[in-house]
Amino acid sequence: MKVAQQRLPTNTLRKVFLTRLFLLLFSFSIVTSLAIGMIYRQRLELQNRADISGILNHMIPRLKNQDRLWRDDADHVLSIIEWSGLLARDDNLRTNKLDAFFTAQSESIGFEGIVITEAANKNIIYAYWEAIQKPNLKSIKVQDQSLWLDEEHKILYSRISRTLHHSGGKIEVVFFKAWESDVLKHLSFSDTESFIALGSYPLMSSAGRLALEAAQPKAGGYARYKINGVAFHEDSKELEKLTLADGNKVALRLVVRAPIRNSFPMSALLISTLGITLLFGVLMYWVFGRWLGQLGSRLDTATKAALQFQNRKVNSSIQEQLSLLAVADAQEHDQISVIAQELSALMTTSDKRDEEQRAYLQTLDMLQDAVIEFSPDGRLLRATDAWKVLSGKDNFSECGIANCVHPEDSANVLEQISALVHRQKELVTIRFRLRKPNDLTSHFWVEARFAPVINDASVVGIRGVVRDITNTYLHERQISHMALHDSLTDLPNRVLMEDRLAMAITRAQRSEQHVALGFIDLDHFKQVNDTFGHKMGDRLLIEVTQRFQAVLRSSDTLSRWGGDEFVVLCPDLVSLADAREITNKLAALSLQSIRIDDTEFPFAFSAGFAVYPDDAENSETLQSQADRAMFYAKAQGRNNIQFFNSIALKDSGKQSFYIQSKLAAAINKNEIQAWLQPLVSAHTGKVIGAEVLARWHDTEQGWIPPTVFIPMAESMGLIDKLGQSVWLQALNSFSVLPKGHRLSINLSKRQLFSSTLVHQFCDDIARFNIKPEQIMLEITEGIAFSDVDYAQERIAELDAKGFGIAVDDFGVGYSSLSQLHEIPVDELKLDISFVRRIHESKGLSMATAIVSIAKSLDLECVAEGVEDEQTATLLANMGVEILQGYHFAKPMPIQKYIEWVNQRHST
């Protein structure tokens, strides 16, 4: 394109300047006109206010003069009435005579109403009213004021009161003269209009009733409106404060308005505005016109130089023009000279950058990262030498997307390129596989970053960098695998399992299929680690993993949850029967033992399964139900598989299952309470101590018997925690128990066989400042003699520390008397089964024999289950020292026990 054919911007600048100058002058003329008009209007406003104020000051004396004339008329009428003697008559005759008089003289009297009242009490003795709109005569009793308002008809009256003396006493004659629009018109000046208004309500107008009716709807602004297109100015003054019937006072105002005078000639306004505007325009042109011409010439030179630089080559003609422009304006050194200098420097820099770009491309050719540019349809436009190394080819005609990219990745690559072409994305980073050169079966991973090449708002190509990341990708895969798999068995860990479980449930929702989830716990695995070591345990876990995987489907997932616990996920099941078929295969594994080296291990495990959507509607609940089913399987003797659905269908099993699932949480939350049942001396009847009993109240099941939850706690391995919780509650109660009180506390087998039991008990009682002799540890006969050697050692340690030892439920086991000699015992506790049969001959013989054994061994004897006075007396006579049972008190919470003991001692 030739320079001569270009429209230079200076032509546009001139037009813009002239247009804006015209708009400026036009706006200036409008503002000037408004300013002149406002100045004149303000002066005229001041003059109008002065005129209206003068009219208002003259109107008030006229109104007062009119009121004096009415008062003179009232005196004249009163003199006629007094002279005629009409007031001296009796009431009936006086009324008739006055009516006749006022009727005959109605045209000459000139008052709308005359009221005669007693001066003392204001009672009306006569009233005459000529007007059609007659007010309520009872309201005539008005305060002494010169004006009175008929509120019902909105009529203002002048009230003229005169006092007379006659034979009947002192009377008051009141004349009422209505203020009407005609009267106000007579008193007003010409070219003005007057209002008498009550507050903002107009009562009368000098312009007549039509003007009054037009003004009434405009509350508060009755005088600000135009008549026949003529504007008015108003002013007002207060005449008097009227007291209304309800006692409120309202201002009575006189409002006067006159036309606004506007004598300013329009021709003078236009001439003055035009002159000022022309003068301003000449000054503007003289100041800016010459400067604009010089500015246009300088811009022409700069524009021509810029248009000639189309082939992005600096030539001597361009440099000469810009140099002359910069030198010519060196003295001024304004923005145009700066632009000329910077434009010349920019052209030189652009040429240098082109050279640098070519050097950069040569440098990129030496890098391993390939820089490529291709058209939107996939044709290679440019590429560095590294691309040839990666692809083995230098154009996309031989290496298109279908030939170079792995078939599994081509769809994703095409989708990302399409997003760039359609301007949906500005930059994409993508990983895909490329075929190795000269090897169609091998691929390697690359990472590419692509961005669109845009020209005139359209994408003309894609430019990017491609890098070989095969080693990095393999390392990331290895790290990811380690993060999601167990290091020992290489099974998916909990994170990966939960992710697959969520996806399996999502698929099952769409396809209306089932998902089974099983929790598997190896039985007695801890014994393997304790006996053979952890390395043997690890080898056993690996063998177990292989056997589980051998019977599972390829779509199933086996996960190691932790320790010796596994989780099985079985997705895409048609029915519950499919899940049972899988569990049958798992159950068959326990028929064969596992042999490692020369040692055989039984393959025993407890498993619980739950099925979606039969047992749960989400993954979290499904895991919880499967875990509960596994615990139930352990409670059933271990080495079995239980389904949650089967457990829930059995009432007894359901209750047992519920208790098991809640027991651990109840123990952890200290919901198992320590209750006390008193121990009473059989000889004195005094309370010497109490037995500590465990009680559990569930919000749904209510009170759960100890015979139910204690065996469960033992089978679940929770008896230690339960015993510790009750033990600490019992120790804490010593602070409120009576002095000298002792507590009997049951000791479980697991607690007794714990190597840290003695040390822990001693630390606990020292912390609570309790002496060991205040505590009697009760051990059942079966536990005490199940392993005499070990039990004797532990019981001897407790006895040496000062704790009392009692054998509970004595007589129900199969121990021998020789075993009883071998352990230190302080007390024998007669089982409740003997106490209940004590009134039978055989029962009495058995109880007597046990008591005799205790006496022969110098042991105290305690009988539990005493429910009546007869049994208590019989046991005391037999030699039993301590009694316990409902006859004295039932087990109760610690606080209630304290209250019970205090009340018993007080009586």
PDB file of C-alpha atoms in Angstrom, residues 658-660 662-663 666 671-673 694-698 702-705 709:
ATOM      1  CA  TYR A 658     -26.158 -54.518  68.827  1.00  0.00           C
ATOM      2  CA  ILE A 659     -24.663 -54.866  72.289  1.00  0.00           C
ATOM      3  CA  GLN A 660     -21.289 -55.881  70.857  1.00  0.00           C
ATOM      4  CA  LYS A 662     -22.103 -50.494  71.291  1.00  0.00           C
ATOM      5  CA  LEU A 663     -19.983 -51.994  74.073  1.00  0.00           C
ATOM      6  CA  ALA A 666     -19.644 -47.357  75.983  1.00  0.00           C
ATOM      7  CA  GLU A 671     -20.681 -45.152  80.264  1.00  0.00           C
ATOM      8  CA  ILE A 672     -20.150 -48.340  82.357  1.00  0.00           C
ATOM      9  CA  GLN A 673     -20.988 -47.133  85.873  1.00  0.00           C
ATOM     10  CA  ALA A 694     -20.599 -52.783  86.974  1.00  0.00           C
ATOM     11  CA  ARG A 695     -23.840 -51.460  85.501  1.00  0.00           C
ATOM     12  CA  TRP A 696     -24.602 -50.292  81.913  1.00  0.00           C
ATOM     13  CA  HIS A 697     -27.634 -48.317  80.761  1.00  0.00           C
ATOM     14  CA  ASP A 698     -28.082 -47.967  76.991  1.00  0.00           C
ATOM     15  CA  GLY A 702     -32.160 -49.850  78.657  1.00  0.00           C
ATOM     16  CA  TRP A 703     -30.350 -51.643  81.483  1.00  0.00           C
ATOM     17  CA  ILE A 704     -28.172 -54.462  80.112  1.00  0.00           C
ATOM     18  CA  PRO A 705     -27.368 -57.195  82.672  1.00  0.00           C
ATOM     19  CA  PHE A 709     -21.994 -57.570  78.620  1.00  0.00           C
TER      20      PHE A 709
END
